[in-house]
Amino acid sequence: MKIGEVHEPNRKVVGRTVWHYDAVESTNETAKESLEAEGEEGLVIWADRQAAGRGRQGRAWASPPGGLYVSVVLRPKQAHAWILGLLVGMPVVKALRHYGVFAGLKYPNDAVYQDRKIAGILSEGVYRRDVYHVIVGIGVNTNVDLEQFPPDLRGTATTLKREVRLFVANDEFLDYLLNQIDDLYSRYRNTRIEFLLKDYRGQCTTIGKRVTARTGKTMVTGKAYDIALNGALVIMDDSGAKHEFVEGNLEILK
Ligand code: BTN
């Protein structure tokens, strides 16, 4: 059920309007439904919990109360959809750092602190009436205890509450996060994407590490070397050959 609507006219595009729900199936799905009513670009759907939160690779996203679940409706160039999903990792990390967790970005856009995941992003492209939209869904483990997660996640996830032992209200965190995403999106619209990819490369802690990447039946092990202009992770294997990795499972080796 919708429980509120917030307007922030000082923002340029992202988060000028926020629809707040107590519970939804998935904020990405609610965002898609909003497109039927020709919603404005930058509309944000925020829910206190999700009954069927979705992650990348067809996984579920555990969405207990206390966490932050939002989706942003954007209309970038279709060719930039994947890269934009990477870039939004930067404001998420910035917001986490602002509130005391010195997180880094694991390719493509997981916010990770001390090898534990604290936030994730699922960006999906959709057409509505011949207009291409990207729904960027962001889940941040803010005021959640590890015990609220399914047992198999407790060894690999962390939360803001666990790391900083300080209550940060979700509306406060969201306000800061949306300001950062709004700034990023305006840079996206006004700057060459190569420059933004350079910033992303500098923040991506996967670069320089030894990794194993699996896509379907293909597996590559080597050093994460660069981010290509198409947003792929470039991995150099032990024979010096370069491989591009986009979607699949990426394991950071010790
Ligand atoms: C991942 O790391 O696998 C991506 C997780 C994305 C979760 C967010 S929570 C808000 C939005 N709604 C969803 O169903 N998923 C995204």
Coordinates of C-alpha atoms and ligand atoms in Angstrom, one line a residue:
M1 CA 0.0 0.0 0.0
K2 CA 1.2 3.5 -0.8
I3 CA 1.8 5.4 2.5
G4 CA 3.4 8.6 1.3
E5 CA 4.7 10.8 -1.5
V6 CA 7.6 13.1 -1.1
H7 CA 8.6 16.0 -3.5
E8 CA 12.1 17.5 -3.7
P9 CA 11.9 20.1 -6.4
N10 CA 15.6 21.1 -5.9
R11 CA 16.7 17.8 -7.5
K12 CA 17.4 17.9 -11.2
V13 CA 15.9 14.6 -12.3
V14 CA 16.3 11.8 -9.9
G15 CA 14.1 11.8 -6.8
R16 CA 12.0 14.9 -7.5
T17 CA 9.1 12.6 -6.6
V18 CA 9.3 9.6 -4.3
W19 CA 6.4 7.2 -3.8
H20 CA 6.7 5.4 -0.5
Y21 CA 5.0 2.0 0.1
D22 CA 4.9 -0.1 3.2
A23 CA 5.3 -3.4 1.3
V24 CA 5.4 -4.4 -2.3
E25 CA 6.4 -7.6 -4.2
S26 CA 9.4 -5.9 -5.7
T27 CA 10.0 -2.1 -6.2
N28 CA 11.3 -2.9 -9.7
E29 CA 7.9 -4.3 -10.6
T30 CA 6.0 -1.4 -9.0
A31 CA 8.3 1.0 -11.0
K32 CA 7.5 -0.9 -14.2
E33 CA 3.8 -0.6 -13.4
S34 CA 4.2 3.2 -12.9
L35 CA 5.3 3.4 -16.6
E36 CA 1.7 2.7 -17.6
A37 CA 0.7 6.0 -16.2
E38 CA 3.6 7.8 -18.0
G39 CA 5.5 8.6 -14.8
E40 CA 8.2 11.3 -14.9
E41 CA 11.8 10.4 -15.4
G42 CA 13.6 10.1 -12.0
L43 CA 10.5 8.8 -10.2
V44 CA 11.6 6.7 -7.2
I45 CA 9.6 3.8 -5.7
W46 CA 10.6 3.2 -2.1
A47 CA 9.3 0.3 0.0
D48 CA 9.8 -0.7 3.7
R49 CA 9.9 -4.4 2.7
Q50 CA 9.4 -6.6 -0.3
A51 CA 7.6 -9.9 -0.5
A52 CA 9.5 -11.0 -3.6
G53 CA 12.7 -8.9 -3.9
R54 CA 14.8 -9.9 -6.8
G55 CA 18.5 -9.9 -7.3
R56 CA 20.8 -10.4 -10.3
Q57 CA 21.2 -13.7 -12.0
G58 CA 17.6 -14.7 -11.1
R59 CA 18.4 -14.8 -7.4
A60 CA 16.1 -13.6 -4.6
W61 CA 17.0 -10.5 -2.6
A62 CA 16.2 -11.0 1.1
S63 CA 14.2 -7.9 2.0
P64 CA 13.4 -7.9 5.7
P65 CA 11.9 -4.8 7.4
G66 CA 14.6 -2.3 8.3
G67 CA 16.4 -2.5 4.9
L68 CA 16.2 0.1 2.2
Y69 CA 14.5 -1.0 -1.1
V70 CA 14.2 1.5 -3.9
S71 CA 13.9 1.7 -7.7
V72 CA 14.6 4.7 -9.9
V73 CA 13.0 5.1 -13.4
L74 CA 15.5 6.5 -15.9
R75 CA 15.6 7.1 -19.6
P76 CA 19.2 6.8 -20.7
K77 CA 20.3 5.8 -24.2
Q78 CA 19.7 2.1 -24.6
A79 CA 23.4 1.6 -25.5
H80 CA 24.3 2.9 -22.0
A81 CA 22.0 0.8 -19.9
W82 CA 24.6 -1.6 -18.7
I83 CA 27.1 1.1 -18.0
L84 CA 24.6 3.2 -16.1
G85 CA 24.0 0.1 -13.8
L86 CA 27.7 0.1 -13.1
L87 CA 27.9 3.8 -12.4
V88 CA 25.1 3.8 -9.9
G89 CA 27.3 1.7 -7.7
M90 CA 29.4 4.9 -7.1
P91 CA 26.6 6.9 -5.3
V92 CA 25.7 3.8 -3.3
V93 CA 29.2 3.4 -2.1
K94 CA 29.4 7.2 -1.4
A95 CA 26.3 7.1 0.8
L96 CA 27.6 4.1 2.7
R97 CA 30.9 5.9 3.3
H98 CA 29.1 9.0 4.4
Y99 CA 27.4 7.0 7.1
G100 CA 30.6 5.3 8.2
V101 CA 31.0 2.1 6.2
F102 CA 34.1 2.3 4.0
A103 CA 32.6 0.0 1.3
G104 CA 34.1 -0.7 -2.1
L105 CA 32.6 -1.8 -5.4
K106 CA 32.9 -5.4 -6.5
Y107 CA 32.2 -5.7 -10.3
P108 CA 29.6 -5.1 -11.5
N109 CA 27.9 -3.1 -8.8
D110 CA 27.9 -4.9 -5.4
A111 CA 28.8 -2.7 -2.4
V112 CA 31.1 -4.8 -0.3
Y113 CA 32.8 -4.2 3.1
Q114 CA 35.4 -6.6 4.3
D115 CA 34.3 -9.2 1.8
R116 CA 30.7 -9.0 2.9
K117 CA 28.0 -7.7 0.7
I118 CA 26.1 -4.7 2.1
A119 CA 24.2 -3.5 -1.0
G120 CA 23.2 -4.7 -4.5
I121 CA 21.8 -3.2 -7.7
L122 CA 19.5 -4.8 -10.3
S123 CA 19.0 -2.7 -13.3
E124 CA 16.5 -3.7 -16.0
G125 CA 15.7 -2.3 -19.4
V126 CA 12.1 -2.1 -20.5
Y127 CA 10.2 -0.6 -23.4
R128 CA 6.9 1.1 -22.8
R129 CA 5.1 2.7 -25.8
D130 CA 8.3 2.6 -27.8
V131 CA 10.3 4.5 -25.1
Y132 CA 13.2 2.7 -23.6
H133 CA 13.5 2.9 -19.8
V134 CA 15.9 1.6 -17.3
I135 CA 14.7 0.6 -13.8
V136 CA 17.6 0.8 -11.4
G137 CA 16.7 -1.2 -8.3
I138 CA 18.9 -0.7 -5.2
G139 CA 18.8 -2.7 -2.0
V140 CA 20.9 -1.6 1.0
N141 CA 21.2 -3.5 4.2
T142 CA 20.7 -0.6 6.5
N143 CA 18.9 -1.3 9.9
V144 CA 18.9 -5.1 9.6
D145 CA 20.3 -7.7 11.9
L146 CA 22.1 -10.7 10.3
E147 CA 19.6 -13.0 12.0
Q148 CA 16.9 -11.5 9.8
F149 CA 18.5 -13.0 6.8
P150 CA 18.2 -16.6 5.7
P151 CA 21.0 -18.7 7.3
D152 CA 23.0 -19.2 4.0
L153 CA 23.5 -15.4 3.7
R154 CA 24.7 -14.7 7.3
G155 CA 28.3 -15.6 6.5
T156 CA 28.6 -13.4 3.4
A157 CA 26.3 -10.4 4.1
T158 CA 26.7 -7.4 6.4
T159 CA 24.5 -4.4 7.4
L160 CA 25.0 -0.8 8.3
K161 CA 23.6 -1.5 11.7
R162 CA 26.2 -4.2 12.3
E163 CA 29.1 -2.2 11.1
V164 CA 28.5 1.2 12.6
R165 CA 26.3 0.4 15.6
L166 CA 24.4 3.6 15.0
F167 CA 20.8 4.0 13.9
V168 CA 20.6 5.7 10.5
A169 CA 17.0 6.4 9.5
N170 CA 16.2 5.0 6.1
D171 CA 14.6 8.3 5.0
E172 CA 17.8 10.2 5.9
F173 CA 20.0 7.6 4.1
L174 CA 17.7 7.7 1.0
D175 CA 17.7 11.5 0.9
Y176 CA 21.5 11.5 0.8
L177 CA 21.6 8.6 -1.7
L178 CA 19.2 10.3 -4.1
N179 CA 21.1 13.5 -4.1
Q180 CA 24.2 11.5 -5.1
I181 CA 22.4 9.6 -7.8
D182 CA 20.9 12.8 -9.1
D183 CA 24.4 14.3 -9.4
L184 CA 25.7 11.3 -11.1
Y185 CA 22.8 11.2 -13.6
S186 CA 23.4 14.9 -14.5
R187 CA 27.1 14.2 -15.0
Y188 CA 26.0 11.2 -17.2
R189 CA 23.9 13.5 -19.3
N190 CA 26.6 16.2 -19.6
T191 CA 29.9 14.3 -19.7
R192 CA 31.5 11.8 -21.9
I193 CA 30.8 8.3 -20.6
E194 CA 34.5 7.4 -20.9
F195 CA 35.2 9.9 -18.1
L196 CA 32.6 8.4 -15.8
L197 CA 33.9 4.9 -16.6
K198 CA 37.3 6.1 -15.5
D199 CA 35.9 7.2 -12.1
Y200 CA 34.1 3.8 -11.8
R201 CA 37.4 2.0 -12.6
G202 CA 39.1 3.9 -9.8
Q203 CA 36.4 2.8 -7.3
C204 CA 36.1 -0.8 -8.4
T205 CA 38.1 -2.8 -5.9
T206 CA 38.0 -5.9 -8.2
I207 CA 40.6 -4.3 -10.6
G208 CA 44.0 -5.8 -9.8
K209 CA 42.7 -8.8 -8.1
R210 CA 42.9 -12.4 -9.2
V211 CA 39.4 -13.7 -10.1
T212 CA 37.5 -16.6 -11.6
A213 CA 34.6 -15.6 -13.9
R214 CA 32.0 -18.1 -15.0
T215 CA 29.4 -17.4 -17.7
G216 CA 27.4 -20.4 -18.6
K217 CA 29.9 -23.2 -19.3
T218 CA 32.8 -20.8 -19.9
M219 CA 35.3 -20.1 -17.1
V220 CA 38.2 -17.8 -17.0
T221 CA 40.8 -17.3 -14.2
G222 CA 43.2 -14.4 -14.3
K223 CA 43.8 -10.9 -13.2
A224 CA 41.0 -8.3 -13.4
Y225 CA 42.7 -5.8 -15.5
D226 CA 40.5 -3.1 -16.8
I227 CA 36.9 -1.9 -17.6
A228 CA 36.2 -1.8 -21.3
L229 CA 34.3 1.0 -23.0
N230 CA 31.3 -1.3 -23.2
G231 CA 31.4 -1.8 -19.4
A232 CA 32.8 -5.3 -19.5
L233 CA 35.4 -6.4 -17.0
V234 CA 38.6 -7.3 -18.8
I235 CA 40.4 -10.3 -17.4
M236 CA 44.0 -11.2 -18.4
D237 CA 44.6 -14.9 -18.1
D238 CA 47.9 -16.5 -17.2
S239 CA 49.0 -16.7 -20.9
G240 CA 48.4 -12.9 -21.3
A241 CA 45.2 -13.3 -23.3
K242 CA 42.4 -10.8 -22.5
H243 CA 38.8 -11.8 -22.0
E244 CA 35.7 -9.7 -21.5
F245 CA 33.3 -10.6 -18.8
V246 CA 29.8 -9.1 -18.2
E247 CA 27.2 -11.3 -16.6
G248 CA 27.8 -14.4 -14.6
N249 CA 29.4 -15.4 -11.4
L250 CA 32.6 -13.6 -10.4
E251 CA 34.7 -15.0 -7.6
I252 CA 37.5 -13.0 -6.1
L253 CA 40.5 -15.3 -5.3
K254 CA 42.7 -14.8 -2.3
Ligands
BTN1 C1 21.9 -8.1 -6.5 O1 22.9 -7.8 -5.9 O2 21.7 -9.3 -6.8 C2 20.9 -7.1 -6.8 C3 20.0 -6.8 -5.7 C4 18.9 -5.7 -6.0 C5 17.9 -5.6 -4.9 C6 17.0 -4.4 -5.1 S1 16.0 -4.1 -3.7 C7 15.1 -2.9 -4.6 C8 14.9 -3.5 -6.0 N1 13.7 -4.4 -6.1 C9 14.1 -5.7 -6.3 O3 13.3 -6.6 -6.4 N2 15.4 -5.8 -6.4 C10 16.1 -4.5 -6.3

